[in-house]
CSV table of C-alpha atoms in Angstrom, one decimal:
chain,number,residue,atom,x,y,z
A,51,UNK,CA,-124.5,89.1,144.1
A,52,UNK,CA,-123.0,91.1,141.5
A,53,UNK,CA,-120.4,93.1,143.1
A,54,UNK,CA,-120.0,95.9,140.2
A,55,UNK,CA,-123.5,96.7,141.2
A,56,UNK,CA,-122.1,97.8,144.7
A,57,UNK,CA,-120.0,100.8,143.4
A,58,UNK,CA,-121.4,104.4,142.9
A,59,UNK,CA,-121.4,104.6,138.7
A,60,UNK,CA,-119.0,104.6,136.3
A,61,UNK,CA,-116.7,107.7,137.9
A,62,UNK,CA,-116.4,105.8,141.1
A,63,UNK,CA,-115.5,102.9,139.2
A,64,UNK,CA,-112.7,104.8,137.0
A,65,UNK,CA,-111.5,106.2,140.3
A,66,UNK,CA,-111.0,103.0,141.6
A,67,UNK,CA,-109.0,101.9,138.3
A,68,UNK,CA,-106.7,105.0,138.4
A,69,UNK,CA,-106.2,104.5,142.3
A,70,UNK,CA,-104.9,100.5,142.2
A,71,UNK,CA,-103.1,101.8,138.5
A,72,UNK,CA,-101.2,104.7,140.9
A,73,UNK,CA,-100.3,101.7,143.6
A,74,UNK,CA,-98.8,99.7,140.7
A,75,UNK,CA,-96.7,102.9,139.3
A,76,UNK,CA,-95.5,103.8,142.3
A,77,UNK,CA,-92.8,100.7,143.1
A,78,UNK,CA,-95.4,99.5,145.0
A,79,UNK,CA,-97.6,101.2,147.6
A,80,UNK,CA,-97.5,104.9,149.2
A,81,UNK,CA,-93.8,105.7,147.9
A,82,UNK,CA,-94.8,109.5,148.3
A,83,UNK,CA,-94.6,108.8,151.7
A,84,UNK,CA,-91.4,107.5,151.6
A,85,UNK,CA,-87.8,108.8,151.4
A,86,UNK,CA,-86.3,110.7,154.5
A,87,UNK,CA,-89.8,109.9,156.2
A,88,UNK,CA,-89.4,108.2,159.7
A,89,UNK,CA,-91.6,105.1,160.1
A,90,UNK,CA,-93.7,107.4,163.1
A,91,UNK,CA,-94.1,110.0,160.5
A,92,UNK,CA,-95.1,107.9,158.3
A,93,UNK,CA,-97.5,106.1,160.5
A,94,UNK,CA,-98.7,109.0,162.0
A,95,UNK,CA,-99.5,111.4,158.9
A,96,UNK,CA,-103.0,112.0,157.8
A,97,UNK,CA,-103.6,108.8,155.1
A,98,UNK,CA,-102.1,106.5,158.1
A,99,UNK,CA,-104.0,107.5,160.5
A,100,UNK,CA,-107.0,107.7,158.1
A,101,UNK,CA,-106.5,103.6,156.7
A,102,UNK,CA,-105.8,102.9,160.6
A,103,UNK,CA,-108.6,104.1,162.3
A,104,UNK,CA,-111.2,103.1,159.4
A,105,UNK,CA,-112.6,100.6,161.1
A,106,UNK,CA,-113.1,101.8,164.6
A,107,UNK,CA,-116.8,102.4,164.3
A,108,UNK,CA,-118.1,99.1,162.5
A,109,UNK,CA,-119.7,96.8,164.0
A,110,UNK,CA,-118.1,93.4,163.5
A,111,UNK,CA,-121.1,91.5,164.9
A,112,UNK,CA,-122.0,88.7,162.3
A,113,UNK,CA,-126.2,88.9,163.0
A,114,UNK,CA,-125.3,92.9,161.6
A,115,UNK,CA,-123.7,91.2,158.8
A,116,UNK,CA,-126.2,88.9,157.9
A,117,UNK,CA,-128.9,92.2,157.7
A,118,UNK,CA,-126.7,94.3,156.0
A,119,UNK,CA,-123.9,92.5,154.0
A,120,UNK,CA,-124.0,95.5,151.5
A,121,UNK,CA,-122.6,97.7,153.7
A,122,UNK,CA,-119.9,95.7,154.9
A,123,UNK,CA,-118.5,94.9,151.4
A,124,UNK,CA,-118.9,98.5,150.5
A,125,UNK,CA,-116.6,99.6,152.8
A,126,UNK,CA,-114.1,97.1,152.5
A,127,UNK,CA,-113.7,98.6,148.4
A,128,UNK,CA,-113.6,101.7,149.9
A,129,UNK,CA,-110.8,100.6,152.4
A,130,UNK,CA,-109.1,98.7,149.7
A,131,UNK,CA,-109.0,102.2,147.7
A,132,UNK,CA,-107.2,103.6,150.2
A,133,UNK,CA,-104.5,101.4,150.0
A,134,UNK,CA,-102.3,103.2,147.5
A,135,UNK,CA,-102.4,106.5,149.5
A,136,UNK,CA,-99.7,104.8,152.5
A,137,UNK,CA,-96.8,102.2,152.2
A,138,UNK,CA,-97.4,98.6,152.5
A,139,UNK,CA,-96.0,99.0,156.3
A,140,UNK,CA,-99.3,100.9,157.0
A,141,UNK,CA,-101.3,98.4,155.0
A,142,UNK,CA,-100.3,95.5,156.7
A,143,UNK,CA,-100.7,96.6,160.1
A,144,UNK,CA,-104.2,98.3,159.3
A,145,UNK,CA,-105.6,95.0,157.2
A,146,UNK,CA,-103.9,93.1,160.3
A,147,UNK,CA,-105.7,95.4,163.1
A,148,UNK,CA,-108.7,95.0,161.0
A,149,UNK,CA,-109.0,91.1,160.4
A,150,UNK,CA,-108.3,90.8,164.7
A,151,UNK,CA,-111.6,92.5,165.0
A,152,UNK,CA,-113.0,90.4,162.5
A,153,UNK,CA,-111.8,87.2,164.2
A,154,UNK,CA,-114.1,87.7,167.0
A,155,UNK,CA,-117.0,86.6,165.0
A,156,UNK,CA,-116.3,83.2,162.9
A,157,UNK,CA,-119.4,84.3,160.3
A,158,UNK,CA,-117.8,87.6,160.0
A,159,UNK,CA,-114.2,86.4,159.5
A,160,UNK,CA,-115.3,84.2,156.9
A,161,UNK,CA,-116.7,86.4,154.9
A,162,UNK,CA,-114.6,89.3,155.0
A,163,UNK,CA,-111.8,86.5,153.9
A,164,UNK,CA,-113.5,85.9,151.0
A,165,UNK,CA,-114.2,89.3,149.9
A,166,UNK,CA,-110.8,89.8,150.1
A,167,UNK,CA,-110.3,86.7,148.0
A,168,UNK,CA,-112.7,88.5,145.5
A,169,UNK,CA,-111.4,91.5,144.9
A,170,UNK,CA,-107.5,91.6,146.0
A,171,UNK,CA,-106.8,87.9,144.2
A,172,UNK,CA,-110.0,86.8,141.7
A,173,UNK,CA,-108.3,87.1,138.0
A,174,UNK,CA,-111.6,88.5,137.0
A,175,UNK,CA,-111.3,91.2,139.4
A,176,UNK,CA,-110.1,94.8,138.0
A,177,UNK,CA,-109.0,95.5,141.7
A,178,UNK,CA,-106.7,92.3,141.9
A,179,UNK,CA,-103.3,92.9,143.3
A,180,UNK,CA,-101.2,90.1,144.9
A,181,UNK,CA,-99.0,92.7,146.6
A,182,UNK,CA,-102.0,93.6,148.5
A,183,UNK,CA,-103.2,90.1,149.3
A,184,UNK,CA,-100.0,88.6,150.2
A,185,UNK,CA,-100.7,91.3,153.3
A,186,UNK,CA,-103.8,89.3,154.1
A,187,UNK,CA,-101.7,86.1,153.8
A,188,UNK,CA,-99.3,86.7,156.3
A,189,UNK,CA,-101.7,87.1,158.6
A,190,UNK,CA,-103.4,83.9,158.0
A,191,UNK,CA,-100.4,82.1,157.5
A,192,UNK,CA,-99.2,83.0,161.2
A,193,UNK,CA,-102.8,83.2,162.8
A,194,UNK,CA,-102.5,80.3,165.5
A,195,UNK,CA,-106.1,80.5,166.1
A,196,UNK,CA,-106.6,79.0,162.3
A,197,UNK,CA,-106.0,74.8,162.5
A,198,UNK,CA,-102.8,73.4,161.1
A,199,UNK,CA,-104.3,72.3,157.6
A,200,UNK,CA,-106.0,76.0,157.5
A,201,UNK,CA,-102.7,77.3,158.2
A,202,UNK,CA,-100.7,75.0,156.0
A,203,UNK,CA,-103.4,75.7,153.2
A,204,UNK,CA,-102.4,80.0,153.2
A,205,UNK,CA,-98.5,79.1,153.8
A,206,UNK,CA,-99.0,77.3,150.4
A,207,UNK,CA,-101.3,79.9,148.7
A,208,UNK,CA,-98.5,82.7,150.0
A,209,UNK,CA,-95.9,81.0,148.5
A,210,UNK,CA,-97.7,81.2,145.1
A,211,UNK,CA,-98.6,84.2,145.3
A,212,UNK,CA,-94.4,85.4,146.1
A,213,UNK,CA,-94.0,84.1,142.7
A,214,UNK,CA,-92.1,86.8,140.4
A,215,UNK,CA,-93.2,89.2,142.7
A,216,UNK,CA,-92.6,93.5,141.2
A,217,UNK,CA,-89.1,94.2,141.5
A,218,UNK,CA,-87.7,90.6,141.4
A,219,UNK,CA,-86.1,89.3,138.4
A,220,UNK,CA,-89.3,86.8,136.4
A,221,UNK,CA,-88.6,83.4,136.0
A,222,UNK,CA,-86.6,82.5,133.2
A,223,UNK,CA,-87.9,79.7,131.0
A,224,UNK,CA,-87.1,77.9,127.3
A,225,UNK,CA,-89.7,77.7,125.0
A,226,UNK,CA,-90.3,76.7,120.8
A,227,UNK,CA,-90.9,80.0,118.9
A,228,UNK,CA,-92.7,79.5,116.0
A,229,UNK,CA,-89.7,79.6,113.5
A,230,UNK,CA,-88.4,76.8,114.5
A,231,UNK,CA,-85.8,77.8,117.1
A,232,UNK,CA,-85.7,77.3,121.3
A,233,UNK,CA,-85.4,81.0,122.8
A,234,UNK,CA,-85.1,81.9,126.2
A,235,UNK,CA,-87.5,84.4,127.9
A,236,UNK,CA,-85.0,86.2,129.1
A,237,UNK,CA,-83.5,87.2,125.7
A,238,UNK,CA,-84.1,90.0,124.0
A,239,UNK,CA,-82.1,93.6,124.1
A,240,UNK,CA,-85.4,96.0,123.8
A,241,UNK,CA,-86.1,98.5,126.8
A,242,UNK,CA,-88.9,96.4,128.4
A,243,UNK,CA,-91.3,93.4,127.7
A,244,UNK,CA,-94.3,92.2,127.8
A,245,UNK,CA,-94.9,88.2,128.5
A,246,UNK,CA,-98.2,86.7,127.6
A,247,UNK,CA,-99.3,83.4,128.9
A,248,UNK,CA,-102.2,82.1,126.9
A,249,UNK,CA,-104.2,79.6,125.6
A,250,UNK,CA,-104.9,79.1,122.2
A,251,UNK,CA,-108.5,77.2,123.0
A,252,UNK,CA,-109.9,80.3,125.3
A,253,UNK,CA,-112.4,82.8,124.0
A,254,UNK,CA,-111.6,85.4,126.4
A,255,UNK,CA,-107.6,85.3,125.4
A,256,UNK,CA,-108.6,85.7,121.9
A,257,UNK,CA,-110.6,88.7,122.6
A,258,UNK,CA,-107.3,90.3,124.8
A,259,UNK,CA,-105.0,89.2,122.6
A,260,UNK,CA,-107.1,91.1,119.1
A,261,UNK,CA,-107.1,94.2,121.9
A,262,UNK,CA,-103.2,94.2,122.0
A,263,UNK,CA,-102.4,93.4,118.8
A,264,UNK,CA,-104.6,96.7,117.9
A,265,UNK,CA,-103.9,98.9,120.3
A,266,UNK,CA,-101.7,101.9,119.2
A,267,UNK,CA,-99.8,102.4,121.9
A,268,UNK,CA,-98.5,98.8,121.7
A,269,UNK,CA,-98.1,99.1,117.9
A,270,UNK,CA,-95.8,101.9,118.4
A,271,UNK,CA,-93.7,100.8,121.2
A,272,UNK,CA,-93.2,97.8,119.1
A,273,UNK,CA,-92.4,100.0,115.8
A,274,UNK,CA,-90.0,102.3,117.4
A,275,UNK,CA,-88.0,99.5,119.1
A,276,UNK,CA,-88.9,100.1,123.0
A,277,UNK,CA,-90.9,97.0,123.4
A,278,UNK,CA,-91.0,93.0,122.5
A,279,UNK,CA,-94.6,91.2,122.9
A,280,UNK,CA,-93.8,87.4,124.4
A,281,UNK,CA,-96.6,85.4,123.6
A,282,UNK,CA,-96.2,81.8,125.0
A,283,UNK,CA,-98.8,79.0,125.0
A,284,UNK,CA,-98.9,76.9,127.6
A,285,UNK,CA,-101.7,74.6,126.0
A,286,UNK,CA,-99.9,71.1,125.9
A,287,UNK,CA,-101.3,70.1,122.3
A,288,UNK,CA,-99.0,71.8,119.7
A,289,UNK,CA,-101.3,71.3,117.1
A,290,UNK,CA,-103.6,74.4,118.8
A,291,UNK,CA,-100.7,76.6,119.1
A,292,UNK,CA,-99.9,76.1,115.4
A,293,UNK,CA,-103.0,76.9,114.2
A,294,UNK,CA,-103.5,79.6,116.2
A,295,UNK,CA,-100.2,81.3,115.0
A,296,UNK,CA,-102.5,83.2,112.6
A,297,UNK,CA,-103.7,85.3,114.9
A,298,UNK,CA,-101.1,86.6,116.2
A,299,UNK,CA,-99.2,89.5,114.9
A,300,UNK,CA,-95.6,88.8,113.2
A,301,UNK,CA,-93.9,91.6,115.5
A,302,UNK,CA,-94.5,89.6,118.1
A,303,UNK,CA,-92.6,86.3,119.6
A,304,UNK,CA,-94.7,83.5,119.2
A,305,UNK,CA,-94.3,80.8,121.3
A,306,UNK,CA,-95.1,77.3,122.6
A,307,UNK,CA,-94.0,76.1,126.4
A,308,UNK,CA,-93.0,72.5,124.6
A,309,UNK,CA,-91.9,71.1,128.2
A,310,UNK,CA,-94.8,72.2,130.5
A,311,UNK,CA,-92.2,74.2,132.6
A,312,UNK,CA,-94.4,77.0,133.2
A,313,UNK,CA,-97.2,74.6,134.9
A,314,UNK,CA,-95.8,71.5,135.3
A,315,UNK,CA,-92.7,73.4,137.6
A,316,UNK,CA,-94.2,76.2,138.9
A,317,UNK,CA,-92.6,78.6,137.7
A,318,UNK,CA,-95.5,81.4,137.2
A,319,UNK,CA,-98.8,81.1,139.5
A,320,UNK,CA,-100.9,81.1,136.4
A,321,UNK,CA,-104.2,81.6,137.3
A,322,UNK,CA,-106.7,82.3,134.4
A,323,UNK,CA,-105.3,83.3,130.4
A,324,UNK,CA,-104.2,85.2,129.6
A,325,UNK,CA,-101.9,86.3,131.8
A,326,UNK,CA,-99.9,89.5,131.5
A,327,UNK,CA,-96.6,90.6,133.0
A,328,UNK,CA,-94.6,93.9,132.3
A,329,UNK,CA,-90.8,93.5,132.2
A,330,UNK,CA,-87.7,95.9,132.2
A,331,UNK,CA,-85.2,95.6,130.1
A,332,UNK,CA,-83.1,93.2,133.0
A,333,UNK,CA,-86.3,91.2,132.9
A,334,UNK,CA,-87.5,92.7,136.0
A,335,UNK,CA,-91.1,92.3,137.1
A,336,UNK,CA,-92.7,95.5,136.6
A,337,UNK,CA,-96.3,94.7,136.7
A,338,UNK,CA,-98.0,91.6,137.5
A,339,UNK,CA,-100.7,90.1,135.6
A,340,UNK,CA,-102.6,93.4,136.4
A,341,UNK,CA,-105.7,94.3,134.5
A,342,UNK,CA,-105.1,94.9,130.6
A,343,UNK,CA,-106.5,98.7,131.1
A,344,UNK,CA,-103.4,99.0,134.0
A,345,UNK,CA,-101.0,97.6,131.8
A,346,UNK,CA,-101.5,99.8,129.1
A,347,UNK,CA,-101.6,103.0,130.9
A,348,UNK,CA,-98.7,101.8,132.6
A,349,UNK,CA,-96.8,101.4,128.9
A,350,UNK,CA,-98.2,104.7,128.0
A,351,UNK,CA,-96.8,106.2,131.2
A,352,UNK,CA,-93.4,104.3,130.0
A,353,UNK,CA,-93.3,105.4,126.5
A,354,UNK,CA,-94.0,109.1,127.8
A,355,UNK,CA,-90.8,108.9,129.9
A,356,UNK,CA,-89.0,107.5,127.4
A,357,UNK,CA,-89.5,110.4,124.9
């Protein structure tokens, strides 16, 4: 099934976009609601009771699912959109209320899992968002209904995905830039930063990468000193990073992971290239591996404040 084909048209798909780009600008989830607000305020205003209550009228049976599986995945985009409107406190306990109900029916759990999968944690997904997922994670992790190798196999996938989470500090690492010298990611003096895992044998990175390198507002961040571009391979054959140095712009920092540290040590869950994280000047996750389109609006929204 192509899931695109599910949403209503290119506005509904745009509002989607600007909705998961507001939950990534917004030190996470629902900060409007946040601040002096008592946790029953919170949970009882309007959006909380809104995400809370969504599911009180489906019907979870799995021989409705089967019949009408459009439906169902419908409105779990158009509960995933209102994620950004509450905290994560109010998204946790409404995705954990939610998946209970689910549980009743093995066919229907299993397929609501996956759909969450899809959307919240697929690198192809323009709604992926870890923050989100690591919600449905928790719940798995700690369901004692699941079997202990179920269970151990989420407690796994959860800690991967707590990996340089926003707001933590990234992962520093060494790697061979291309003049030559060993540099540490976590050099550099510029305002904020933005690390690029790729590989120099995929298509698709050379595509993202010829998008950056010519979009303006990365040019000028670059030009006027707010930004450094990190571009690391983490292709084991130095021979494809070297000839691949070409391509890449000379205002950037070209690099090559020589020891495998990235992969070989876990260091970043790296789950497709490339993979693209924003950093503050104290090397402080800002944004991770969101959708390019995110990123730069997020840099745009950056370089606006900065003026």
């Amino acid at each position: 099934m192509n899931s695109i084909s599910l949403h209503r048209g290119g506005f509904y798909w745009a509002m989607v976009l600007l909705l998961m780009e507001i939950s990534c600008s917004n030190s996470r989830q629902g900060s409007m609601l946040q601040g002096d607000t008592t946790d029953n305020e919170i949970m009882n205003s309007l959006p909380a009771r809104r995400l809370l209550t969504y599911w009180n009228d489906f019907n979870f049976d799995g021989r409705v699912l089967v019949v009408n599986s459009n439906h169902a995945e419908q409105k779990l985009v158009d509960f995933i959109i209102l994620f950004p409107t509450v905290p994560d406190t109010v998204v946790r306990v409404a995705i954990h209320n939610m998946l209970k109900k689910a549980a009743a029916e093995p066919k229907t759990f299993t397929y609501f899992l996956d759909r969450y999968s899809h959307y919240l944690y697929s690198p192809n997904s323009p709604m992926r968002n870890e923050g989100y997922y690591e919600l449905v994670l928790i719940y798995l992790a700690g369901d004692e209904t699941l079997s202990d190798e179920q269970r151990s196999h989420y407690t796994t996938l959860l800690e991967h995905v707590r990996k340089n989470q926003v707001r933590t500090v990234a992962a520093d690492f060494e790697f061979l830039a291309k003049d030559g010298k060993y540099r540490r990611m976590h050099a550099g003096t510029k305002r904020y930063k933005m690390l690029v895992f790729y590989d120099p044998t995929c298509t698709h990175c050379a595509a993202v990468m010829q998008d950056l390198a010519q979009t303006p507002v990365v040019i000028n961040c670059i030009e006027n000193g707010f930004l450094d571009v990190v571009s690391v391979s983490l292709h084991p054959d130095r021979g494809s990073w070297m000839g691949y140095q070409k391509r890449i712009p000379d205002s950037w920092i070209n690099g090559w992971d020589e020891q495998g540290q990235v992969i070989n040590n876990g260091l970043y869950n790296i789950r497709a290239y490339p993979s693209i994280f924003l950093l503050d000047e104290k090397n402080r996750v800002l944004l991770k591996d969101a959708p390019l389109d995110i990123t730069l609006r997020y840099l745009v929204n950056l370089a606006n404040e900065g003026n």
